[in-house]
PDB file of C-alpha atoms and ligand atoms in Angstrom:
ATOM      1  CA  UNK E   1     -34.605  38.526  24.888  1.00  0.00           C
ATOM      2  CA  UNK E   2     -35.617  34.608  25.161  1.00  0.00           C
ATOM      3  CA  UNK E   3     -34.730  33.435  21.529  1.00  0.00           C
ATOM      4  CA  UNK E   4     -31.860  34.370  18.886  1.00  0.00           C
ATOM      5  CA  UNK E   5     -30.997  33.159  15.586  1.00  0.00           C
ATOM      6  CA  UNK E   6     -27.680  33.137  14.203  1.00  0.00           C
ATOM      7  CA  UNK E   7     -27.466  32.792  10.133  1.00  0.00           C
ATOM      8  CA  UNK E   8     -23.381  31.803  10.234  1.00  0.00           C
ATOM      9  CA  UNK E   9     -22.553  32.808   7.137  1.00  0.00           C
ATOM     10  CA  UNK E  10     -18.793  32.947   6.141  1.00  0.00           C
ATOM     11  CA  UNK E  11     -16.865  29.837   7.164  1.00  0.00           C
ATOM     12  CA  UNK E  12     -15.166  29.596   3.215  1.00  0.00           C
ATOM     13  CA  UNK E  13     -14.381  33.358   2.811  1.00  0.00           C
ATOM     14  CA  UNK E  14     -12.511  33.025   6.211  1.00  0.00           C
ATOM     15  CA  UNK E  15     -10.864  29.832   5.006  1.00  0.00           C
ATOM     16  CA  UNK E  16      -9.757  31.538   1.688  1.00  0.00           C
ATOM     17  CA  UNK E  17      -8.290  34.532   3.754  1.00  0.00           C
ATOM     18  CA  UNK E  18      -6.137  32.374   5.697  1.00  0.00           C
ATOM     19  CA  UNK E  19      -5.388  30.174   2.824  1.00  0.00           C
ATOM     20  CA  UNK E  20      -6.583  27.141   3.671  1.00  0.00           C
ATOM     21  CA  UNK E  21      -9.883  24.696   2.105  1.00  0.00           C
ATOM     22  CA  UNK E  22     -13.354  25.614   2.727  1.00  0.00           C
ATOM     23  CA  UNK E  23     -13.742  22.447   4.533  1.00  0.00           C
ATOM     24  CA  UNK E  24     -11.049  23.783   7.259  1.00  0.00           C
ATOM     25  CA  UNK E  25     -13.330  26.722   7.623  1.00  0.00           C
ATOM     26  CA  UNK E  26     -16.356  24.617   8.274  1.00  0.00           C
ATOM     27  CA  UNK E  27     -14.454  23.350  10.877  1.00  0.00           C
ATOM     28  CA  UNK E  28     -14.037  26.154  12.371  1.00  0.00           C
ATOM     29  CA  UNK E  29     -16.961  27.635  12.532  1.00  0.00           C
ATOM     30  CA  UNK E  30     -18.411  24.586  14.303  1.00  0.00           C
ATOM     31  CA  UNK E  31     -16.149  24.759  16.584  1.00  0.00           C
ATOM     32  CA  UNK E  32     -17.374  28.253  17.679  1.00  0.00           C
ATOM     33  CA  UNK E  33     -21.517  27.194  18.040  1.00  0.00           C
ATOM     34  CA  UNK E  34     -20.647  25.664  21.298  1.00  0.00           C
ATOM     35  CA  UNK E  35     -18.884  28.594  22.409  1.00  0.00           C
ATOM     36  CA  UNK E  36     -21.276  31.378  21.458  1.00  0.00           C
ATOM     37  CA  UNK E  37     -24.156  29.313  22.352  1.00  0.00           C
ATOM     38  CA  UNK E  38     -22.791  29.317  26.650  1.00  0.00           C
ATOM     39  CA  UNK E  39     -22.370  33.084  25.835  1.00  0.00           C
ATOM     40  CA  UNK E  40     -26.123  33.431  25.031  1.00  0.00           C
ATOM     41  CA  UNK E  41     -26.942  31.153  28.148  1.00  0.00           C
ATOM     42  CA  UNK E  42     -24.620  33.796  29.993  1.00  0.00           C
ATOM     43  CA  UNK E  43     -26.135  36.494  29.358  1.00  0.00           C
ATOM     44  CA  UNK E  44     -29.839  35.076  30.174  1.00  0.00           C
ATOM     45  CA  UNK E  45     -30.512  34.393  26.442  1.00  0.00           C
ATOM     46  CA  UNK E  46     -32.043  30.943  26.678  1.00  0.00           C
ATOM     47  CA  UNK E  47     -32.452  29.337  22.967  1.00  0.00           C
ATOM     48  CA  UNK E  48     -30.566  30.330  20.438  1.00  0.00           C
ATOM     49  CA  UNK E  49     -31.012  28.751  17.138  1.00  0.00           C
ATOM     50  CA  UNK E  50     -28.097  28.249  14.583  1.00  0.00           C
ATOM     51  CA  UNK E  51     -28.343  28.117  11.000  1.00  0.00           C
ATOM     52  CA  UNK E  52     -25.780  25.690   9.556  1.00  0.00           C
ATOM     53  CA  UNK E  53     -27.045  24.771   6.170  1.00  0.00           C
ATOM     54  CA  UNK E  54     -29.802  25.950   4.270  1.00  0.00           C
ATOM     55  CA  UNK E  55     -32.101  23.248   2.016  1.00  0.00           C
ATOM     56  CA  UNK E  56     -30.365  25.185  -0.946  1.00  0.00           C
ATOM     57  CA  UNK E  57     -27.028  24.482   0.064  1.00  0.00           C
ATOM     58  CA  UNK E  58     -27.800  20.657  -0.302  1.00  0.00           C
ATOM     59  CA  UNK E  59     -26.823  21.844  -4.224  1.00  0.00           C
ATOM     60  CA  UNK E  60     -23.731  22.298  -2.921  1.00  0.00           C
ATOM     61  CA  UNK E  61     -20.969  19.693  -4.085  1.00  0.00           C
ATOM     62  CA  UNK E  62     -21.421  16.206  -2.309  1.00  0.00           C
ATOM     63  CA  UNK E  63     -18.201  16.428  -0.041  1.00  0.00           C
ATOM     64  CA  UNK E  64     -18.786  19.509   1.195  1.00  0.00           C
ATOM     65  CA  UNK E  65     -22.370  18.194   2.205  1.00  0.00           C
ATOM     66  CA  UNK E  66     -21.159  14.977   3.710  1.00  0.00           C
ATOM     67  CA  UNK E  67     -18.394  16.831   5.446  1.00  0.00           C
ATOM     68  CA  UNK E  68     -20.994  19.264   6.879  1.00  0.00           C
ATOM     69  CA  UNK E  69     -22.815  16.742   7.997  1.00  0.00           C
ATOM     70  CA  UNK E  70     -19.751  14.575   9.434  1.00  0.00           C
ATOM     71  CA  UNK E  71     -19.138  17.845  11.248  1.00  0.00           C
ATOM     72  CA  UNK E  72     -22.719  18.279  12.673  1.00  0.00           C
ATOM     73  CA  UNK E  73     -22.102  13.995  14.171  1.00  0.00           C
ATOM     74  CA  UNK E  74     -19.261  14.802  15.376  1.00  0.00           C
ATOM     75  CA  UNK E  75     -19.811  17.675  17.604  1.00  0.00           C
ATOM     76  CA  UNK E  76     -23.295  16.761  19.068  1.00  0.00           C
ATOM     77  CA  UNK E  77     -21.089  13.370  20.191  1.00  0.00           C
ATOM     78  CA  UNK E  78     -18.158  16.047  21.358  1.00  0.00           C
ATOM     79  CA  UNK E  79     -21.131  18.508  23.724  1.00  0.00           C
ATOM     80  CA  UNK E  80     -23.582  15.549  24.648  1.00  0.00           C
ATOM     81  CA  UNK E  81     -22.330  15.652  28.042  1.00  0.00           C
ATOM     82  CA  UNK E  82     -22.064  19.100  28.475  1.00  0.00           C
ATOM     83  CA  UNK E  83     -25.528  19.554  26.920  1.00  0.00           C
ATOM     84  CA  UNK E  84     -26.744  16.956  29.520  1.00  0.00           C
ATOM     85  CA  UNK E  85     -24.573  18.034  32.734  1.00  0.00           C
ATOM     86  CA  UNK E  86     -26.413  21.710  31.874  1.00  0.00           C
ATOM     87  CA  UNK E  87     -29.664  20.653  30.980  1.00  0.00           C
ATOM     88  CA  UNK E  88     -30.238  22.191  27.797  1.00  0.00           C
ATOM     89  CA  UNK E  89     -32.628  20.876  25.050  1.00  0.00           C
ATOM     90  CA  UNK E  90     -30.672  20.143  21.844  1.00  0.00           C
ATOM     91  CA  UNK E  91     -32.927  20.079  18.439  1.00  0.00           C
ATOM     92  CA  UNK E  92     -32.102  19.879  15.185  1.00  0.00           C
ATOM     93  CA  UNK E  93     -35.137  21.553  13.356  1.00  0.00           C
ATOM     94  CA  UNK E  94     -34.767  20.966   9.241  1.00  0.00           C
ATOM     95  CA  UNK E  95     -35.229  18.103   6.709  1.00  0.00           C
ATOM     96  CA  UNK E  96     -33.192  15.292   8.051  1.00  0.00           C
ATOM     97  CA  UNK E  97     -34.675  12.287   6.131  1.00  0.00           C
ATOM     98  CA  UNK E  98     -31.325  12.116   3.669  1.00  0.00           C
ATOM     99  CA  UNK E  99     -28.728  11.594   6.561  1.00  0.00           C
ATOM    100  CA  UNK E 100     -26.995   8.200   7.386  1.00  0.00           C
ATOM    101  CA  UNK E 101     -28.439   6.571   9.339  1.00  0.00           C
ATOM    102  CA  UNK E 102     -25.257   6.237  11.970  1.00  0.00           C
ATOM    103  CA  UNK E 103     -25.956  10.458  11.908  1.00  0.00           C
ATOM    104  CA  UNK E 104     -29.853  10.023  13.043  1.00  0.00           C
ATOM    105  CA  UNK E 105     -29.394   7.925  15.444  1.00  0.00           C
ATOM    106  CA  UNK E 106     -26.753  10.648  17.366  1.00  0.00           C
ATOM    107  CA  UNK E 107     -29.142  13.325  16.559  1.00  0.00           C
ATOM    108  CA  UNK E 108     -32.244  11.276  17.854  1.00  0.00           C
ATOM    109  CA  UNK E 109     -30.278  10.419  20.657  1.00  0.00           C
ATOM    110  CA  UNK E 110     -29.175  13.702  21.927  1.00  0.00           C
ATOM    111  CA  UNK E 111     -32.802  14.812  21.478  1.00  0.00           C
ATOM    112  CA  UNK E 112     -34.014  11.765  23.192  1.00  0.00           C
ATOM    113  CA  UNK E 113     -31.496  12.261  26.133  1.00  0.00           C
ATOM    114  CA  UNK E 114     -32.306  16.186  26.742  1.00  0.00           C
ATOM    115  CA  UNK E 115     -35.889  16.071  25.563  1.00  0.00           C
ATOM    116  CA  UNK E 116     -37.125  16.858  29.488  1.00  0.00           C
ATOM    117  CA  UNK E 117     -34.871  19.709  29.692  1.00  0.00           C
ATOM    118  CA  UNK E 118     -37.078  23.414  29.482  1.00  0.00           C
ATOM    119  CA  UNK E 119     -35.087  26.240  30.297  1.00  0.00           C
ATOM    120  CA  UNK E 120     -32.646  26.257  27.914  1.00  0.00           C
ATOM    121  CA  UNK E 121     -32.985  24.988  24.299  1.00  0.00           C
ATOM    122  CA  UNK E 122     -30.078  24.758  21.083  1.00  0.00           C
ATOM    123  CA  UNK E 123     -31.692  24.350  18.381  1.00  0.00           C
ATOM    124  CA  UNK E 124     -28.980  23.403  15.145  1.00  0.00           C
ATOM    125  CA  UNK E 125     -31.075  24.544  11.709  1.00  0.00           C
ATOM    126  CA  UNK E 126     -29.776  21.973   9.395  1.00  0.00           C
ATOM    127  CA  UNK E 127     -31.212  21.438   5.465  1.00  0.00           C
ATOM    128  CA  UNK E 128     -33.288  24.006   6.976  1.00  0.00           C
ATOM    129  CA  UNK E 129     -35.695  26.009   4.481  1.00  0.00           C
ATOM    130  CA  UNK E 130     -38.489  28.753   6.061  1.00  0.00           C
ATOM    131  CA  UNK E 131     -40.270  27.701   2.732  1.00  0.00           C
ATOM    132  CA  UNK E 132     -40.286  24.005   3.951  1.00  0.00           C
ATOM    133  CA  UNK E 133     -41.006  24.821   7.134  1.00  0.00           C
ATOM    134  CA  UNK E 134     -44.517  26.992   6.366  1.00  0.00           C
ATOM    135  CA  UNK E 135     -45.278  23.746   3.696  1.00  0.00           C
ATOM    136  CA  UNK E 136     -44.419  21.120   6.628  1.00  0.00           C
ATOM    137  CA  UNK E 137     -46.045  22.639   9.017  1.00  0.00           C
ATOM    138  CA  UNK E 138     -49.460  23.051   6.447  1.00  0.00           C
ATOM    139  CA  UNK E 139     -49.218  19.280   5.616  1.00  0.00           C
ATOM    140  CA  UNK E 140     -49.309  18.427   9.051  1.00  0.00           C
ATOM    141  CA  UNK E 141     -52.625  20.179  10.070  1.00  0.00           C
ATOM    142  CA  UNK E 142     -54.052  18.930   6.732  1.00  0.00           C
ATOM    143  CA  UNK E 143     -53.025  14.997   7.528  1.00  0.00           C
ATOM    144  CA  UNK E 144     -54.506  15.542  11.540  1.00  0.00           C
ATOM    145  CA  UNK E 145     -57.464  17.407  10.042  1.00  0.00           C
ATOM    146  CA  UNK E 146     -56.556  20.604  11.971  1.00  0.00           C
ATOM    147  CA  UNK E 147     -58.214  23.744  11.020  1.00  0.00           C
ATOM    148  CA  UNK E 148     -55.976  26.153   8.702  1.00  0.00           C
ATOM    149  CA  UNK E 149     -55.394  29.534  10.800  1.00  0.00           C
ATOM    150  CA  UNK E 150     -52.356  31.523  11.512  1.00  0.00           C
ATOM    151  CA  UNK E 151     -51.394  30.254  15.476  1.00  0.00           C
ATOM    152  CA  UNK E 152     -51.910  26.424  14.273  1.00  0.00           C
ATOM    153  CA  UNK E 153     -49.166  27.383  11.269  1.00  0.00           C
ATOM    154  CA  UNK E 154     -47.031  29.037  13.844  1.00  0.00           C
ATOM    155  CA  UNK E 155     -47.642  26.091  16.594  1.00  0.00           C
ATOM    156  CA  UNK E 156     -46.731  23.151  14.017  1.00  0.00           C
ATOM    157  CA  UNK E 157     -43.303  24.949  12.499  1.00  0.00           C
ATOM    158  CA  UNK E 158     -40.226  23.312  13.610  1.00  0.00           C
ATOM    159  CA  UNK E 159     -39.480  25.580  16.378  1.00  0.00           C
ATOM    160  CA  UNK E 160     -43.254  25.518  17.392  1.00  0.00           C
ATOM    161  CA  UNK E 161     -44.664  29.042  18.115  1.00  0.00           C
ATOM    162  CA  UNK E 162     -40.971  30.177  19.761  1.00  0.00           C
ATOM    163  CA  UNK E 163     -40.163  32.813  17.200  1.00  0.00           C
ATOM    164  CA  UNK E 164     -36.767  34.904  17.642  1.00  0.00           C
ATOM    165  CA  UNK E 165     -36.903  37.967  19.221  1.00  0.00           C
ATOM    166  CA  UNK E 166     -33.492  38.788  17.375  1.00  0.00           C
ATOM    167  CA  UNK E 167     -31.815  37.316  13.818  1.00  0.00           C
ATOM    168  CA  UNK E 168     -28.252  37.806  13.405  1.00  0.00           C
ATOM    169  CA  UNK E 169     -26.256  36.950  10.142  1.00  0.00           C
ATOM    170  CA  UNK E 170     -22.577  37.286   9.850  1.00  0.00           C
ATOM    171  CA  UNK E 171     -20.472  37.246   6.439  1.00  0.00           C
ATOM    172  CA  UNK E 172     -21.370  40.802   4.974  1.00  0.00           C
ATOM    173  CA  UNK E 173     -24.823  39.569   3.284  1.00  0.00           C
ATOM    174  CA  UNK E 174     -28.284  41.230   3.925  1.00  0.00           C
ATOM    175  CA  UNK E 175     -31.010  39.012   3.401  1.00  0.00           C
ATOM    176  CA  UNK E 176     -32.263  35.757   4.762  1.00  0.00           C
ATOM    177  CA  UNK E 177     -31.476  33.225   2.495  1.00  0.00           C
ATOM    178  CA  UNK E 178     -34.763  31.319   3.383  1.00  0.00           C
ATOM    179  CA  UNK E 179     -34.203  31.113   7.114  1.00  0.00           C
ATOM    180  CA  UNK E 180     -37.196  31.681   9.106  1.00  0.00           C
ATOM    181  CA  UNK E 181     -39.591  32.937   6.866  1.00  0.00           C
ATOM    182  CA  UNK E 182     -42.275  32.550   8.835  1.00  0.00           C
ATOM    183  CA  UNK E 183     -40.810  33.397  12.310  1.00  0.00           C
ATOM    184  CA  UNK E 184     -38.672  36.567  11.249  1.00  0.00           C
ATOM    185  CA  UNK E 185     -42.114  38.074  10.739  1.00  0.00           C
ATOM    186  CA  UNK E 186     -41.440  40.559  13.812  1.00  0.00           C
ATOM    187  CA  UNK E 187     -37.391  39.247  14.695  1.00  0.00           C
ATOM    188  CA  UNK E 188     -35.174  42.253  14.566  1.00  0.00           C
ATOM    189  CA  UNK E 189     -32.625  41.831  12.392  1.00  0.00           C
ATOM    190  CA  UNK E 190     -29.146  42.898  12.471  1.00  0.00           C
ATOM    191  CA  UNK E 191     -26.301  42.079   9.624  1.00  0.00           C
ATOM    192  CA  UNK E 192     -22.348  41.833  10.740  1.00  0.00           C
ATOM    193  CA  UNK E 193     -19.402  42.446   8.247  1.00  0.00           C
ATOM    194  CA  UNK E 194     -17.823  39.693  10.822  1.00  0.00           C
ATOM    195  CA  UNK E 195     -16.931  36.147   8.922  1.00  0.00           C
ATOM    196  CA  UNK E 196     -18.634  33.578  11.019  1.00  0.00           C
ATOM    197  CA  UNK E 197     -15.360  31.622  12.218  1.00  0.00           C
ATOM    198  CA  UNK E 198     -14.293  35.430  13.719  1.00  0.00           C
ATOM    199  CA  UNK E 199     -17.365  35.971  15.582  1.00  0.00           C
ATOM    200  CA  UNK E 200     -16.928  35.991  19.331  1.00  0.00           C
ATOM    201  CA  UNK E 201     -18.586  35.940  22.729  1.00  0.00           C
ATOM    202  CA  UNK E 202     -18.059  40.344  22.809  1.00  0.00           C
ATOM    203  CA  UNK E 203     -19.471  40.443  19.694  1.00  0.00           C
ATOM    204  CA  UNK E 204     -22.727  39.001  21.559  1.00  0.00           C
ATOM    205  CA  UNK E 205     -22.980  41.584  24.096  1.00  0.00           C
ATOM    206  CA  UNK E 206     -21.945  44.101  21.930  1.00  0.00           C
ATOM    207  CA  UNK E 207     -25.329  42.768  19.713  1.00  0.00           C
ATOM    208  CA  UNK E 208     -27.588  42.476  23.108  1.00  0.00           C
ATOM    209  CA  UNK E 209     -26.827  46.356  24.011  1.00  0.00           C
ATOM    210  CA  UNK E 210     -27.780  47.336  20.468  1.00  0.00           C
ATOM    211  CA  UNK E 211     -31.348  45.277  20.695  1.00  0.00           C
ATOM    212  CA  UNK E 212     -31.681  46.408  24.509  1.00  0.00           C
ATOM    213  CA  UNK E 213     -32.229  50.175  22.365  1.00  0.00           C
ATOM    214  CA  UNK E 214     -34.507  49.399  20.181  1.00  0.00           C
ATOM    215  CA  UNK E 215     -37.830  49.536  20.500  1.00  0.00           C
ATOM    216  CA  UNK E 216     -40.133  46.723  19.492  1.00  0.00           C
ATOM    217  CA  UNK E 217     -43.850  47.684  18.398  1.00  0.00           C
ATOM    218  CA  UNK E 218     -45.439  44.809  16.779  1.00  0.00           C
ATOM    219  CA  UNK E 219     -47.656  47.449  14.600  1.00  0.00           C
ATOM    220  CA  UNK E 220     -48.837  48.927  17.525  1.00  0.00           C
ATOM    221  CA  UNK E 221     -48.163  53.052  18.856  1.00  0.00           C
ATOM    222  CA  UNK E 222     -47.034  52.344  21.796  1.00  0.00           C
ATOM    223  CA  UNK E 223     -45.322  49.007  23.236  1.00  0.00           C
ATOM    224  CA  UNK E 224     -47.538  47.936  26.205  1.00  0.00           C
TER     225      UNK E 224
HETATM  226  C1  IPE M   1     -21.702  29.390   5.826  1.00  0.00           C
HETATM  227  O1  IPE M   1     -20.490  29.618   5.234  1.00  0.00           O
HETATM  228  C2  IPE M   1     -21.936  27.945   6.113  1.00  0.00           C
HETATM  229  C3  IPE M   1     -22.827  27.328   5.135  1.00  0.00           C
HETATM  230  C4  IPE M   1     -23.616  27.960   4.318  1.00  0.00           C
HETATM  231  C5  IPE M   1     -22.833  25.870   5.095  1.00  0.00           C
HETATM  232  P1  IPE M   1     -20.313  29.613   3.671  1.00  0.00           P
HETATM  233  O2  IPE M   1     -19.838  28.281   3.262  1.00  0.00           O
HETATM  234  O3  IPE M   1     -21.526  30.105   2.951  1.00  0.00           O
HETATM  235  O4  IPE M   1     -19.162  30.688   3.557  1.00  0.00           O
HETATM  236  P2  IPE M   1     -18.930  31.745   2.410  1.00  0.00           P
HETATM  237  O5  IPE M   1     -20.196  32.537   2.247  1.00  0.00           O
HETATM  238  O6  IPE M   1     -18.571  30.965   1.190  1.00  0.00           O
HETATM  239  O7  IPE M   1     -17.818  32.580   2.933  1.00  0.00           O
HETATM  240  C1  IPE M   2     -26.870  31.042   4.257  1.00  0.00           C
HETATM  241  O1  IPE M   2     -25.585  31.094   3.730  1.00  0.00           O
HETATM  242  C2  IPE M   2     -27.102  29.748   4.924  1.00  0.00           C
HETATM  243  C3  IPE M   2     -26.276  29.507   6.092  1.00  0.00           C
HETATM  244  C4  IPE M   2     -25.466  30.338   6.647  1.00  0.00           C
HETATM  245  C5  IPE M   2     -26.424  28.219   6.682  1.00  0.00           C
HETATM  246  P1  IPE M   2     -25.313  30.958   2.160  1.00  0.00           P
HETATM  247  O2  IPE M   2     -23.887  31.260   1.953  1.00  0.00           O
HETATM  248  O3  IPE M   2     -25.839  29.690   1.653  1.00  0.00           O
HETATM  249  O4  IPE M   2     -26.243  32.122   1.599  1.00  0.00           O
HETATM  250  P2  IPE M   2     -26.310  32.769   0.165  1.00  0.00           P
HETATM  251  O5  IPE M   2     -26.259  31.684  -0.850  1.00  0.00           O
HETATM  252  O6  IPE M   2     -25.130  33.678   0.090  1.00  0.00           O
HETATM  253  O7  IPE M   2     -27.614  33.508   0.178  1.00  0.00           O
HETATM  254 MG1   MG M   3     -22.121  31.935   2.319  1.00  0.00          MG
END
């Protein structure tokens, strides 16, 4: 597997269960990207692409936004070295044009910094919407005057044509909540009781072994 999504759903019902704010459970689930993202890299997994907000969840109240996105500054500044000592590629793929400005300029600098870096990519989905994606990535071929076909839409998405192989969503939910619309097209998809601040680095390999059964056809009869 070269590419897997994680839809971290959960962070509030984890907070309420332990009785504190929803903010303390946005907290902690941030602090556990870092974590599971070295356990992809460890077992030869090397992007994985988080979902932490959706474009929907922007109707969210403000300080729960803001402190979202005060989370998201906070621990690109916290990994920056780590991301550069390792060489990884940090992206944040989503509309970003609302943030502060003091939040862009860490986000375009950790892309800057890590932008020659190939083998291993995190990519942090934030105000992230498949829908805006597919539109985005339209309006872009229309403004170069690009011809309209199906690998130019896939090449021009945020994550260019580097689709996951595997989407994983914690927090109990099936569906997709507008993640990926495009890209999920063939992604396997597997759904976890597990609240997001609870998921862990076994949990990972636990996931791998299940996707190293299936088998992946892409339409076809037999996978060659
Ligand atoms: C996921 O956790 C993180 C975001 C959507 C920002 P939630 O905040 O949706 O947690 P639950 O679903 O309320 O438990
Ligand atoms: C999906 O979680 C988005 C993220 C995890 C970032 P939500 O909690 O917003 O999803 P819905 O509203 O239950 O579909
Ligand atoms: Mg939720």
């Amino acid at each position: 597997m070269k590419h897997i999504a994680f839809i971290m759903d959960g962070n509030g019902r984890w907070a309420d269960n332990h009785g504190k704010t929803r903010q303390f459970g946005h907290e902690k689930g941030s602090e556990n990207v870092y974590d599971i993202f070295l356990s992809c890299i460890n077992l030869n997994i090397n992007t994985a692409t988080f979902f932490a907000m959706s474009s929907e969840n922007m109707n969210r109240p403000k300080e729960e936004t803001e402190f979202i996105s005060i989370l998201l500054n906070n621990s690109i500044k916290r990994h920056l070295p780590d991301l550069i000592e390792n060489k990884i590629k940090f992206k944040v793929i989503g509309d970003t044009s609302h943030l502060s400005s003091t939040i862009l300029e860490t986000i375009s600098h950790a892309e800057h910094l890590t932008s020659k870096y190939e083998r291993y990519k995190l990519n942090i989905a934030y105000n992230y919407g498949g829908k805006w994606d597919i539109l985005n990535s339209i309006h872009t071929l229309l403004k170069n005057n690009v011809e309209i076909s199906l690998d130019n839409i896939s090449s021009h998405l945020s994550t260019g044509s580097d689709f996951p192989d595997l989407i994983v969503r914690t927090g109990g939910y099936k569906r997709l909540s507008n993640f990926m619309l495009w890209q999920a097209a063939y992604s396997e998809l597997i759904f976890l009781d597990t609240l997001w601040p609870e998921f862990s680095s076994d949990d990972v390999s636990g996931i791998l072994d299940n996707y190293r059964s299936i088998k992946r056809k892409f339409g076809k009869l037999i996978n060659d």
